[in-house]
Coordinates of C-alpha atoms in Angstrom, one line a residue:
M1 CA 135.0 -51.2 -13.4
L2 CA 135.0 -51.2 -17.4
A3 CA 131.4 -50.2 -17.7
E4 CA 131.8 -49.8 -21.6
I5 CA 133.6 -50.8 -24.4
R6 CA 133.3 -49.2 -28.0
I7 CA 135.3 -50.4 -30.9
E8 CA 135.4 -49.4 -34.9
A9 CA 137.2 -51.1 -37.5
L10 CA 139.1 -53.1 -35.6
G11 CA 139.7 -57.0 -36.9
A12 CA 136.5 -58.2 -38.0
I13 CA 134.4 -55.8 -36.2
S14 CA 133.5 -52.6 -38.3
A15 CA 131.9 -51.2 -35.9
A16 CA 130.5 -52.6 -31.8
T17 CA 129.7 -51.5 -28.6
A18 CA 129.1 -53.7 -25.5
E19 CA 128.5 -52.4 -22.2
F20 CA 129.4 -54.0 -18.5
D21 CA 128.4 -54.7 -15.2
R22 CA 129.8 -56.3 -11.5
G23 CA 130.1 -59.8 -11.6
L24 CA 130.8 -62.0 -14.2
T25 CA 130.4 -61.4 -17.7
V26 CA 131.6 -63.9 -20.9
L27 CA 131.9 -63.5 -24.3
T28 CA 131.2 -66.3 -26.5
G29 CA 130.5 -66.4 -30.8
E30 CA 131.7 -68.9 -33.2
T31 CA 135.6 -69.0 -34.4
G32 CA 136.6 -66.4 -36.1
T33 CA 133.5 -63.8 -35.6
G34 CA 136.3 -61.8 -33.7
K35 CA 134.8 -62.3 -29.8
T36 CA 138.9 -61.6 -29.4
M37 CA 139.3 -58.7 -30.8
V38 CA 137.6 -57.1 -27.7
V39 CA 140.5 -58.3 -25.5
T40 CA 142.6 -57.3 -28.6
G41 CA 141.4 -54.2 -27.7
L42 CA 141.3 -53.6 -24.1
H43 CA 145.5 -54.5 -24.9
L44 CA 145.3 -51.2 -26.9
L45 CA 143.5 -49.6 -24.0
G46 CA 146.8 -51.3 -21.7
G47 CA 149.5 -49.8 -24.0
G48 CA 149.8 -52.9 -26.2
R49 CA 152.0 -52.7 -29.1
A50 CA 149.4 -51.3 -32.0
D51 CA 149.7 -53.4 -34.9
A52 CA 148.6 -51.5 -38.1
T53 CA 147.3 -55.3 -39.7
R54 CA 144.9 -55.4 -37.4
V55 CA 142.5 -52.4 -38.7
R56 CA 140.1 -53.0 -40.4
S57 CA 140.2 -53.3 -44.2
G58 CA 139.0 -50.3 -46.0
A59 CA 139.2 -48.1 -43.0
D60 CA 142.1 -46.1 -42.1
R61 CA 142.1 -46.3 -38.7
A62 CA 140.8 -48.0 -35.8
V63 CA 139.5 -46.8 -32.4
V64 CA 139.4 -48.5 -29.4
E65 CA 137.3 -46.6 -26.5
G66 CA 136.9 -47.9 -22.8
R67 CA 134.8 -46.1 -20.2
F68 CA 135.9 -47.3 -16.0
S69 CA 134.4 -46.5 -13.1
T70 CA 136.8 -46.2 -10.4
T71 CA 134.1 -46.0 -7.1
E72 CA 134.0 -49.2 -6.4
L73 CA 138.4 -49.8 -5.9
G74 CA 140.7 -50.0 -3.1
E75 CA 142.4 -47.3 -1.5
D76 CA 145.3 -47.3 -2.5
V77 CA 144.4 -48.0 -6.2
A78 CA 142.1 -45.2 -6.1
G79 CA 145.2 -43.0 -5.1
R80 CA 146.9 -44.0 -7.5
V81 CA 144.3 -43.5 -9.9
E82 CA 144.0 -40.1 -9.0
Q83 CA 147.8 -39.5 -8.6
L84 CA 147.9 -40.8 -12.7
L85 CA 144.6 -38.8 -13.3
D86 CA 146.6 -35.6 -12.1
L87 CA 149.4 -35.8 -13.4
S88 CA 147.8 -36.6 -17.1
G89 CA 145.6 -33.7 -16.5
A90 CA 142.8 -36.0 -17.7
E91 CA 139.4 -34.9 -16.9
R92 CA 136.1 -37.1 -15.2
D93 CA 132.8 -37.6 -17.6
D94 CA 130.2 -35.8 -16.1
D95 CA 129.0 -38.8 -14.3
G96 CA 132.9 -39.9 -12.9
S97 CA 133.7 -42.2 -15.4
V98 CA 137.0 -42.0 -16.7
I99 CA 137.3 -42.2 -20.2
A100 CA 140.4 -44.1 -22.4
A101 CA 140.6 -44.2 -26.0
R102 CA 143.6 -45.9 -27.9
S103 CA 143.1 -45.4 -32.2
V104 CA 145.8 -47.0 -34.8
S105 CA 146.2 -45.6 -38.3
R106 CA 146.6 -48.0 -41.4
A107 CA 149.7 -45.6 -41.5
G108 CA 151.1 -47.1 -38.6
P109 CA 151.4 -44.1 -35.9
S110 CA 149.0 -44.5 -33.3
R111 CA 147.5 -42.0 -30.5
A112 CA 145.9 -42.7 -26.5
Y113 CA 144.3 -40.6 -25.1
L114 CA 143.0 -40.3 -21.5
G115 CA 140.4 -38.2 -20.2
G116 CA 139.8 -36.3 -22.9
R117 CA 143.6 -35.3 -22.9
S118 CA 146.3 -36.6 -25.6
V119 CA 148.3 -38.4 -23.4
P120 CA 151.6 -40.9 -24.5
A121 CA 151.3 -45.2 -25.5
K122 CA 152.9 -45.1 -21.4
S123 CA 150.9 -43.2 -19.3
L124 CA 147.4 -44.7 -20.2
S125 CA 149.7 -48.1 -19.8
S126 CA 150.1 -47.4 -16.0
F127 CA 146.4 -46.3 -15.9
T128 CA 144.8 -49.5 -16.9
A129 CA 147.5 -50.9 -15.1
E130 CA 145.8 -50.3 -11.7
V131 CA 142.2 -51.4 -12.7
L132 CA 142.6 -54.2 -15.5
T133 CA 144.4 -56.9 -15.3
L134 CA 144.7 -59.1 -18.8
H135 CA 145.5 -63.1 -19.3
G136 CA 145.0 -62.9 -23.0
Q137 CA 145.7 -66.7 -25.0
N138 CA 149.0 -66.6 -24.6
D139 CA 149.5 -65.3 -21.2
Q140 CA 150.2 -68.1 -19.1
L141 CA 152.8 -68.6 -21.6
R142 CA 154.6 -65.8 -19.0
L143 CA 154.4 -67.8 -15.9
M144 CA 157.1 -69.5 -17.2
R145 CA 159.3 -66.7 -16.3
P146 CA 161.4 -66.4 -13.0
D147 CA 160.5 -62.4 -13.3
E148 CA 156.9 -63.4 -13.7
Q149 CA 156.9 -66.2 -10.4
R150 CA 159.0 -63.9 -8.1
G151 CA 156.1 -61.3 -8.8
A152 CA 153.5 -63.2 -7.7
L153 CA 154.8 -64.3 -5.3
D154 CA 155.6 -61.2 -3.7
R155 CA 152.2 -60.0 -4.6
F156 CA 150.8 -62.9 -1.8
A157 CA 153.9 -61.7 0.6
S158 CA 152.4 -58.0 0.9
V159 CA 157.1 -57.5 0.8
D160 CA 156.6 -53.8 -1.4
K161 CA 158.0 -52.0 1.7
L162 CA 161.2 -54.8 2.4
L163 CA 161.5 -54.5 -1.3
T164 CA 161.9 -50.8 -1.6
R165 CA 164.4 -50.8 1.5
Y166 CA 166.2 -53.6 -0.6
R167 CA 166.6 -51.7 -3.9
Q168 CA 167.4 -48.3 -1.5
I169 CA 170.4 -50.1 0.3
R170 CA 171.8 -51.8 -2.8
E171 CA 171.9 -48.7 -5.4
E172 CA 173.5 -47.2 -2.6
W173 CA 176.1 -49.8 -2.3
A174 CA 176.1 -50.1 -6.2
V175 CA 177.6 -46.6 -6.2
A176 CA 179.8 -46.7 -3.7
R177 CA 181.0 -50.2 -4.7
R178 CA 181.4 -48.5 -8.9
D179 CA 183.5 -45.5 -7.0
L180 CA 185.9 -47.2 -5.2
A181 CA 186.4 -49.4 -8.5
D182 CA 187.1 -46.3 -10.8
R183 CA 189.4 -44.6 -7.7
R184 CA 191.6 -47.7 -7.3
L185 CA 191.6 -48.7 -11.7
R186 CA 192.1 -45.2 -12.1
A187 CA 194.6 -43.6 -9.0
R188 CA 197.2 -42.3 -11.5
E189 CA 194.8 -40.1 -13.4
L190 CA 192.8 -39.0 -11.0
A191 CA 196.4 -38.4 -9.3
Q192 CA 197.0 -36.2 -11.9
E193 CA 194.1 -34.6 -11.8
A194 CA 194.0 -33.9 -8.5
D195 CA 197.2 -32.2 -9.0
R196 CA 195.8 -29.8 -11.9
L197 CA 192.6 -28.5 -10.1
S198 CA 194.9 -27.8 -6.8
F199 CA 197.6 -26.2 -8.9
G200 CA 194.1 -23.9 -10.0
I201 CA 192.9 -23.5 -6.9
N202 CA 195.9 -22.2 -5.1
E203 CA 197.5 -20.2 -8.2
I204 CA 193.5 -18.7 -7.5
D205 CA 193.7 -18.3 -3.8
A206 CA 197.2 -16.5 -4.1
V207 CA 195.5 -13.8 -6.7
A208 CA 192.8 -13.4 -3.6
P209 CA 189.7 -12.0 -6.7
Q210 CA 187.1 -10.5 -5.2
P211 CA 183.6 -10.8 -7.5
G212 CA 182.7 -8.2 -9.8
E213 CA 186.6 -7.5 -9.7
D214 CA 187.3 -6.7 -13.2
E215 CA 184.7 -4.7 -14.2
A216 CA 185.0 -2.3 -11.8
I217 CA 188.8 -2.0 -11.8
V218 CA 188.1 -0.9 -15.5
A219 CA 186.3 1.4 -14.6
D220 CA 188.9 2.5 -11.9
I221 CA 191.6 2.4 -14.4
R222 CA 189.4 4.3 -17.1
R223 CA 189.1 7.1 -14.3
L224 CA 192.5 7.5 -13.3
S225 CA 193.1 7.7 -17.2
E226 CA 191.4 10.6 -17.1
L227 CA 192.3 11.8 -14.1
D228 CA 193.4 15.9 -14.7
A229 CA 190.2 16.3 -16.4
L230 CA 187.6 14.7 -14.1
R231 CA 189.3 16.8 -11.2
D232 CA 189.6 20.1 -13.2
A233 CA 185.2 19.5 -14.5
A234 CA 184.6 18.5 -10.9
Q235 CA 186.5 21.7 -9.0
T236 CA 185.0 23.7 -12.0
A237 CA 181.7 22.8 -10.8
R238 CA 181.5 22.9 -7.4
M239 CA 182.8 26.1 -7.4
S240 CA 180.5 27.7 -9.7
L241 CA 177.8 26.1 -7.7
S242 CA 179.7 27.4 -4.0
G243 CA 181.8 29.6 -4.6
A244 CA 184.1 28.1 -3.0
L245 CA 187.2 26.3 -3.9
D246 CA 188.7 24.2 -1.2
G247 CA 186.6 25.0 1.2
D248 CA 187.5 28.9 1.1
P249 CA 185.3 31.8 -0.8
S250 CA 186.6 33.7 -3.5
P251 CA 185.7 37.7 -3.0
D252 CA 184.9 37.6 -6.8
T253 CA 183.1 34.8 -7.3
V254 CA 179.1 34.6 -6.9
S255 CA 178.2 31.1 -6.9
A256 CA 174.9 29.9 -8.5
S257 CA 173.8 29.1 -4.6
D258 CA 174.3 32.3 -3.9
G259 CA 171.9 33.8 -6.9
V260 CA 168.7 31.4 -6.4
G261 CA 169.1 31.8 -2.6
Q262 CA 168.7 36.4 -3.1
A263 CA 166.5 34.6 -5.7
K264 CA 164.3 32.7 -3.3
S265 CA 164.1 35.3 -0.7
A266 CA 163.1 38.4 -2.9
L267 CA 160.1 36.5 -4.4
E268 CA 158.9 35.0 -0.9
S269 CA 159.1 38.9 0.4
T270 CA 156.2 39.8 -1.4
D271 CA 152.7 39.0 -1.0
D272 CA 152.0 37.7 -4.6
A273 CA 150.9 33.8 -4.6
A274 CA 152.4 33.5 -8.0
L275 CA 155.8 35.5 -7.0
R276 CA 155.4 32.9 -3.3
S277 CA 154.8 30.0 -5.4
L278 CA 158.1 30.4 -7.4
G279 CA 160.0 31.3 -4.6
V280 CA 158.2 27.7 -3.4
R281 CA 160.1 26.1 -6.1
L282 CA 163.4 27.7 -6.0
A283 CA 163.6 26.1 -2.3
E284 CA 163.7 23.3 -3.9
A285 CA 166.5 24.6 -6.1
V286 CA 168.8 25.3 -3.4
A287 CA 168.2 21.7 -1.6
V288 CA 169.4 20.2 -5.1
I289 CA 172.5 22.7 -5.5
G290 CA 173.3 22.0 -1.7
D291 CA 173.5 18.0 -2.7
V292 CA 175.1 18.2 -6.0
T293 CA 178.0 20.4 -3.8
A294 CA 178.9 17.7 -1.1
E295 CA 178.7 14.8 -3.6
L296 CA 181.3 16.7 -6.3
G297 CA 183.3 17.8 -3.0
H298 CA 183.5 13.8 -1.7
Y299 CA 184.3 12.9 -5.6
L300 CA 187.3 15.2 -5.4
S301 CA 188.3 13.6 -1.8
E302 CA 187.9 10.4 -3.5
L303 CA 190.5 11.2 -6.6
P304 CA 194.0 9.8 -5.9
S305 CA 196.3 12.3 -6.3
D306 CA 199.4 10.0 -6.5
A307 CA 199.5 8.6 -10.5
S308 CA 201.2 6.0 -9.1
T309 CA 197.5 4.5 -8.4
L310 CA 197.4 3.6 -12.1
E311 CA 200.0 1.4 -12.0
T312 CA 199.1 -0.6 -9.5
K313 CA 195.5 -0.6 -10.7
L314 CA 197.2 -1.7 -14.4
A315 CA 199.1 -4.6 -12.1
R316 CA 196.2 -5.9 -10.4
Q317 CA 194.7 -6.0 -13.7
A318 CA 197.2 -8.0 -15.3
E319 CA 197.1 -10.2 -12.8
L320 CA 193.4 -10.8 -13.0
R321 CA 193.3 -11.1 -16.5
T322 CA 196.0 -14.1 -15.8
L323 CA 193.2 -15.7 -14.0
T324 CA 190.6 -15.7 -16.6
R325 CA 192.4 -16.4 -19.7
K326 CA 193.0 -20.0 -18.1
Y327 CA 189.7 -20.3 -16.2
A328 CA 186.6 -18.7 -17.0
P329 CA 185.9 -15.3 -19.4
D330 CA 185.2 -13.3 -16.2
I331 CA 186.0 -13.5 -12.4
D332 CA 182.9 -14.8 -11.1
G333 CA 183.5 -17.5 -13.8
V334 CA 187.0 -18.0 -12.3
L335 CA 185.8 -18.4 -8.8
A336 CA 183.0 -20.6 -9.8
W337 CA 185.5 -23.0 -11.8
S338 CA 187.5 -23.1 -7.5
R339 CA 184.6 -23.7 -6.3
D340 CA 183.7 -26.4 -8.1
A341 CA 187.6 -27.5 -8.4
A342 CA 186.8 -27.8 -4.6
D343 CA 184.1 -30.1 -4.7
R344 CA 185.7 -32.6 -7.0
L345 CA 188.9 -32.5 -5.5
A346 CA 187.5 -34.1 -2.3
Q347 CA 186.0 -36.6 -4.3
L348 CA 189.4 -37.4 -6.0
D349 CA 190.7 -38.2 -3.2
V350 CA 193.0 -41.2 -3.3
S351 CA 194.8 -41.4 -0.3
E352 CA 195.4 -44.5 1.2
E353 CA 193.3 -43.2 4.0
A354 CA 190.5 -41.8 1.6
L355 CA 190.1 -45.9 -0.3
A356 CA 190.7 -47.3 3.3
G357 CA 187.4 -45.3 3.9
L358 CA 185.3 -45.7 1.4
E359 CA 186.5 -49.9 2.0
R360 CA 185.0 -49.0 4.8
R361 CA 182.0 -47.5 3.3
V362 CA 181.5 -50.4 0.9
G363 CA 181.7 -53.2 3.7
E364 CA 179.1 -51.3 5.5
L365 CA 176.3 -51.0 3.3
E366 CA 177.0 -55.2 1.5
A367 CA 176.5 -55.8 5.5
A368 CA 173.1 -53.7 5.6
L369 CA 172.1 -55.1 2.1
V370 CA 173.0 -58.2 3.3
V371 CA 169.9 -57.8 6.0
A372 CA 167.4 -56.8 4.0
A373 CA 167.9 -59.4 1.5
G374 CA 167.3 -62.0 4.2
E375 CA 164.3 -60.2 5.3
L376 CA 163.4 -60.2 2.0
T377 CA 164.0 -63.5 1.7
K378 CA 162.6 -64.9 5.1
A379 CA 159.0 -62.6 4.2
R380 CA 159.1 -65.0 0.6
T381 CA 160.0 -68.2 1.9
K382 CA 157.1 -68.0 4.9
A383 CA 154.3 -67.1 2.2
A384 CA 156.1 -69.6 -0.6
K385 CA 154.2 -72.7 2.2
G386 CA 151.0 -70.5 2.2
L387 CA 150.7 -69.8 -1.4
A388 CA 151.9 -73.4 -2.5
K389 CA 149.6 -74.7 -0.2
A390 CA 146.3 -72.4 -1.5
V391 CA 146.7 -73.3 -5.1
T392 CA 147.3 -76.9 -4.8
A393 CA 143.8 -76.9 -2.6
E394 CA 142.3 -74.6 -5.6
L395 CA 143.7 -77.7 -8.6
T396 CA 141.9 -79.9 -6.0
G397 CA 139.0 -77.9 -7.0
L398 CA 139.7 -77.9 -10.6
A399 CA 139.5 -81.4 -10.8
M400 CA 143.3 -82.4 -10.3
A401 CA 143.1 -83.7 -7.0
N402 CA 146.3 -85.6 -7.4
A403 CA 148.3 -82.4 -8.6
M404 CA 150.6 -80.6 -5.9
F405 CA 151.8 -77.0 -6.8
T406 CA 155.4 -76.1 -5.1
I407 CA 157.5 -73.1 -4.7
S408 CA 161.2 -73.1 -4.2
V409 CA 163.3 -70.1 -2.4
G410 CA 167.0 -70.3 -3.2
P411 CA 169.8 -67.8 -4.0
L412 CA 170.8 -66.4 -7.1
T413 CA 174.4 -67.9 -7.6
A414 CA 176.7 -65.5 -8.2
R415 CA 178.8 -66.0 -11.9
A416 CA 182.5 -66.0 -11.8
D417 CA 182.0 -62.3 -13.2
D418 CA 179.1 -61.2 -11.6
S419 CA 178.8 -57.6 -11.4
A420 CA 177.2 -57.6 -8.0
P421 CA 178.1 -60.4 -5.6
V422 CA 177.2 -60.4 -2.2
T423 CA 178.1 -63.1 0.0
L424 CA 175.9 -64.8 2.4
P425 CA 176.0 -65.8 6.3
D426 CA 175.9 -69.4 4.8
G427 CA 178.9 -68.6 2.6
T428 CA 177.1 -68.4 -0.5
V429 CA 178.2 -65.8 -3.3
A430 CA 174.8 -64.8 -4.4
H431 CA 173.9 -62.2 -7.4
A432 CA 172.2 -59.2 -5.1
G433 CA 169.9 -58.6 -8.0
H434 CA 167.4 -55.5 -8.6
D435 CA 164.8 -58.1 -7.0
G436 CA 166.7 -59.4 -4.0
V437 CA 168.9 -62.7 -4.0
D438 CA 166.4 -65.0 -4.5
A439 CA 166.0 -67.9 -7.5
V440 CA 161.6 -68.4 -7.3
E441 CA 160.6 -71.2 -8.9
F442 CA 157.4 -72.8 -9.5
G443 CA 157.2 -76.8 -9.4
F444 CA 154.0 -78.8 -10.7
T445 CA 153.0 -82.7 -10.7
A446 CA 150.2 -83.5 -11.8
H447 CA 150.3 -87.4 -9.5
R448 CA 150.7 -87.3 -6.2
G449 CA 154.2 -89.8 -5.7
A450 CA 155.8 -88.3 -9.0
D451 CA 158.5 -86.0 -9.1
V452 CA 157.6 -82.5 -8.8
L453 CA 159.5 -80.7 -12.0
P454 CA 159.5 -76.9 -12.6
L455 CA 156.6 -75.5 -14.2
T456 CA 158.0 -75.4 -17.7
K457 CA 158.9 -78.5 -17.8
S458 CA 155.6 -80.1 -15.8
A459 CA 152.5 -78.5 -17.2
S460 CA 150.1 -79.6 -20.4
G461 CA 148.6 -76.2 -21.9
G462 CA 145.2 -77.3 -20.0
E463 CA 147.4 -77.1 -17.1
L464 CA 148.9 -74.4 -17.0
S465 CA 145.9 -72.7 -17.7
R466 CA 144.1 -74.0 -14.0
V467 CA 147.1 -73.2 -12.2
M468 CA 147.1 -69.6 -13.5
L469 CA 143.7 -68.9 -13.2
S470 CA 144.4 -70.8 -9.0
L471 CA 146.8 -68.4 -9.0
E472 CA 144.9 -65.5 -9.6
V473 CA 142.0 -66.4 -7.5
V474 CA 144.0 -66.9 -4.7
L475 CA 145.7 -63.8 -5.2
A476 CA 142.5 -62.3 -6.4
A477 CA 142.7 -60.6 -2.5
S478 CA 145.6 -57.5 -3.9
A479 CA 143.4 -56.2 -6.2
E480 CA 140.0 -55.4 -5.2
G481 CA 137.9 -53.8 -7.0
T482 CA 139.4 -54.1 -10.4
T483 CA 138.5 -55.6 -13.6
M484 CA 140.1 -59.3 -14.5
V485 CA 140.0 -60.5 -18.1
F486 CA 140.5 -63.6 -19.4
D487 CA 140.7 -64.6 -22.9
E488 CA 140.3 -68.8 -23.4
V489 CA 141.6 -69.3 -19.8
D490 CA 139.8 -72.8 -20.1
A491 CA 141.8 -73.4 -23.4
G492 CA 142.4 -77.8 -22.8
V493 CA 140.0 -78.2 -20.6
G494 CA 136.6 -80.1 -20.4
G495 CA 134.2 -82.3 -18.8
R496 CA 134.3 -81.3 -14.8
A497 CA 137.1 -79.3 -14.8
A498 CA 135.2 -77.0 -16.9
V499 CA 132.4 -76.5 -14.2
Q500 CA 134.7 -75.8 -11.4
I501 CA 136.7 -73.4 -13.6
G502 CA 133.6 -71.6 -14.2
R503 CA 132.3 -71.8 -10.2
R504 CA 136.3 -70.6 -9.5
L505 CA 135.8 -67.4 -12.2
A506 CA 132.2 -66.9 -10.9
R507 CA 133.9 -66.8 -6.9
L508 CA 136.3 -64.5 -8.3
A509 CA 133.7 -62.1 -9.5
R510 CA 132.3 -61.3 -6.1
T511 CA 135.2 -59.1 -5.3
H512 CA 136.3 -57.8 -9.3
Q513 CA 134.5 -57.6 -12.2
V514 CA 135.6 -60.3 -14.4
I515 CA 135.6 -60.8 -18.0
V516 CA 136.3 -64.0 -19.9
V517 CA 136.5 -65.2 -23.7
T518 CA 135.6 -69.2 -23.3
H519 CA 134.3 -71.7 -26.0
L520 CA 133.0 -73.9 -22.9
P521 CA 129.3 -73.7 -22.2
Q522 CA 130.0 -75.3 -18.5
V523 CA 132.0 -71.8 -17.6
A524 CA 129.8 -69.3 -19.9
A525 CA 126.3 -70.8 -17.7
Y526 CA 127.9 -69.0 -14.5
A527 CA 128.0 -65.7 -16.4
D528 CA 125.9 -63.1 -14.5
I529 CA 126.1 -61.4 -18.5
H530 CA 126.2 -63.5 -21.2
L531 CA 127.2 -61.6 -24.5
V532 CA 127.9 -63.3 -28.3
V533 CA 129.8 -61.4 -30.7
D534 CA 128.2 -62.7 -33.9
S535 CA 128.9 -62.0 -37.6
G536 CA 126.4 -60.1 -39.8
N537 CA 124.7 -60.5 -43.1
G538 CA 125.7 -59.0 -46.1
R539 CA 129.5 -59.2 -47.8
S540 CA 131.0 -57.3 -45.1
K541 CA 130.9 -60.5 -42.7
S542 CA 131.4 -57.7 -40.4
S543 CA 131.1 -58.7 -36.1
G544 CA 128.8 -57.1 -33.1
V545 CA 128.5 -57.9 -30.3
R546 CA 124.6 -58.1 -28.4
R547 CA 123.3 -59.2 -25.2
I548 CA 121.3 -62.3 -24.7
D549 CA 119.3 -63.8 -22.4
D550 CA 116.6 -66.5 -21.2
D551 CA 115.6 -68.3 -24.8
D552 CA 118.2 -67.0 -27.0
R553 CA 121.7 -67.8 -23.6
V554 CA 119.9 -71.6 -23.4
A555 CA 120.0 -71.2 -27.9
E556 CA 123.6 -70.1 -27.4
L557 CA 124.3 -72.5 -24.8
A558 CA 122.9 -75.6 -27.2
R559 CA 125.4 -73.9 -29.9
M560 CA 128.4 -74.1 -27.4
L561 CA 127.6 -77.4 -26.3
A562 CA 127.5 -79.7 -29.5
G563 CA 126.1 -77.4 -32.6
L564 CA 122.5 -78.1 -31.2
G565 CA 121.6 -74.5 -31.2
E566 CA 117.9 -75.2 -32.7
S567 CA 117.1 -78.8 -31.6
D568 CA 115.0 -79.6 -28.7
S569 CA 117.3 -81.6 -26.8
G570 CA 120.2 -79.3 -27.7
R571 CA 118.1 -76.7 -25.2
A572 CA 116.9 -78.8 -22.2
H573 CA 120.5 -80.2 -22.4
A574 CA 121.6 -75.9 -21.9
R575 CA 118.7 -75.0 -20.1
E576 CA 119.5 -78.0 -17.2
L577 CA 123.3 -76.8 -17.3
L578 CA 122.2 -73.3 -16.7
E579 CA 119.5 -74.0 -13.8
A580 CA 122.0 -76.0 -12.4
A581 CA 125.3 -73.3 -12.2
Q582 CA 122.5 -70.9 -11.8
Q583 CA 121.9 -73.1 -8.4
D584 CA 125.3 -73.9 -7.2
R585 CA 126.3 -70.2 -7.5
R586 CA 122.9 -69.5 -5.3
Q587 CA 124.2 -72.1 -2.6
A588 CA 127.5 -70.7 -2.8
D589 CA 126.6 -66.9 -2.3

């Protein structure tokens, strides 16, 4: 629910704040006072295009801020709202409400905010789309578009799960179909690529490199190049430590191990604590000398005794360098290339068997797609009858007793060069679009017995407004608890039809918060809250928003009736209209 909107420097409004509540709220005012700016502000909060020309003259920027309460939303909508807030990092205010804001600079750029965080306009739009439904003066024209008509039917039919399943299958089918077409068109090119990949994989497999082998072999070659020096150094060190060469002690050599051992024994034989502690430290030295001596022995045993080992290593290095010149800077990269090439090769199978298998896969997916599309068509066709009947009944209540509203569901016929044709069970070749294979068309006639024509050709402006309102009343259950905004939905309507529109809007307000910009007193009389947008005094001609009750409301209705706000007869007529509307509401409740 929209609890409050604050507008600064937008159009005719310098600064204004309007508070809203449950039920039906109407905004009225003289032409040019800026009442439509409230709806314009909500469109900005909805992520609409930021038009710098809307910034009030003399101001640097316009700001619109809305405070929303989400406690009355349905469970599904509330869950989606919470997810959007979490993803945006938005925070609720102290009272649990969510503040959304949009600023438009005269220089052009705009900024969007949600829950105290700067967010992309798209994120703001995603939030407001869940809590607001906006119908501007020109929005009924959207009802002429086939996709809007299909969307309205889908809302009534609740086909979300069927549509999701259809789209998943369609995506798999489209990918497999593109792959098959690509293989057929590029068979020679793909075969050449497969040959190159196979050659590379075979060459690498023949050398059979091991991970990190190129680095390890460099270290081995460096060691083998200095073999004699390394052997001399290790032998000298080992003999110095142990006094033995190849396991045989030399009688002329005093080893480091012997010397340290004698020193340790001498120190430990005394009763002096300081000397004995030094003996303990020498014990550690004896252990270290023993470990180093053993490792030197192992090192010497591993050193090759044959110089031909170096030649073998150099030959191996040459083989590895052949691979690193062709495929990657190092052996690990060569191995990665081989793995990727094998994966790619598996996809490049252009053999007759592979093509036949892919053809079968495409056929299986197309069959599944046709089934999913058929279920979607069946659900839409069944719902179309119910929705058409319900809208026709609503039109009867809107002083169009002879009107008839129809919905036809037929196949989207594929073109000769169609990008996604499928053959339906009846033999029709249809276009498998993102939303199914169905063409949904609304039909309308204002007089029974006359030909039903497409809505785009048969409805006047006033009739189209009533059709849109009827649809919203019927579809209202799908968005219970949200806010619905109508900007002069009653355009081109008057008399008894205007009363019926007020009655329908009041009925819609039982389950929704409804905000209406209207010029009809018959509609305004049904409101729970009546707000007036009027011009202030002075040369600024700034507009403000105020709430009216009692006598002020009677005066405003009288002005709307015939510009007779100050006359006794006008007030009497307005009071009678107000009392009749309120009594009608009480009886309906």
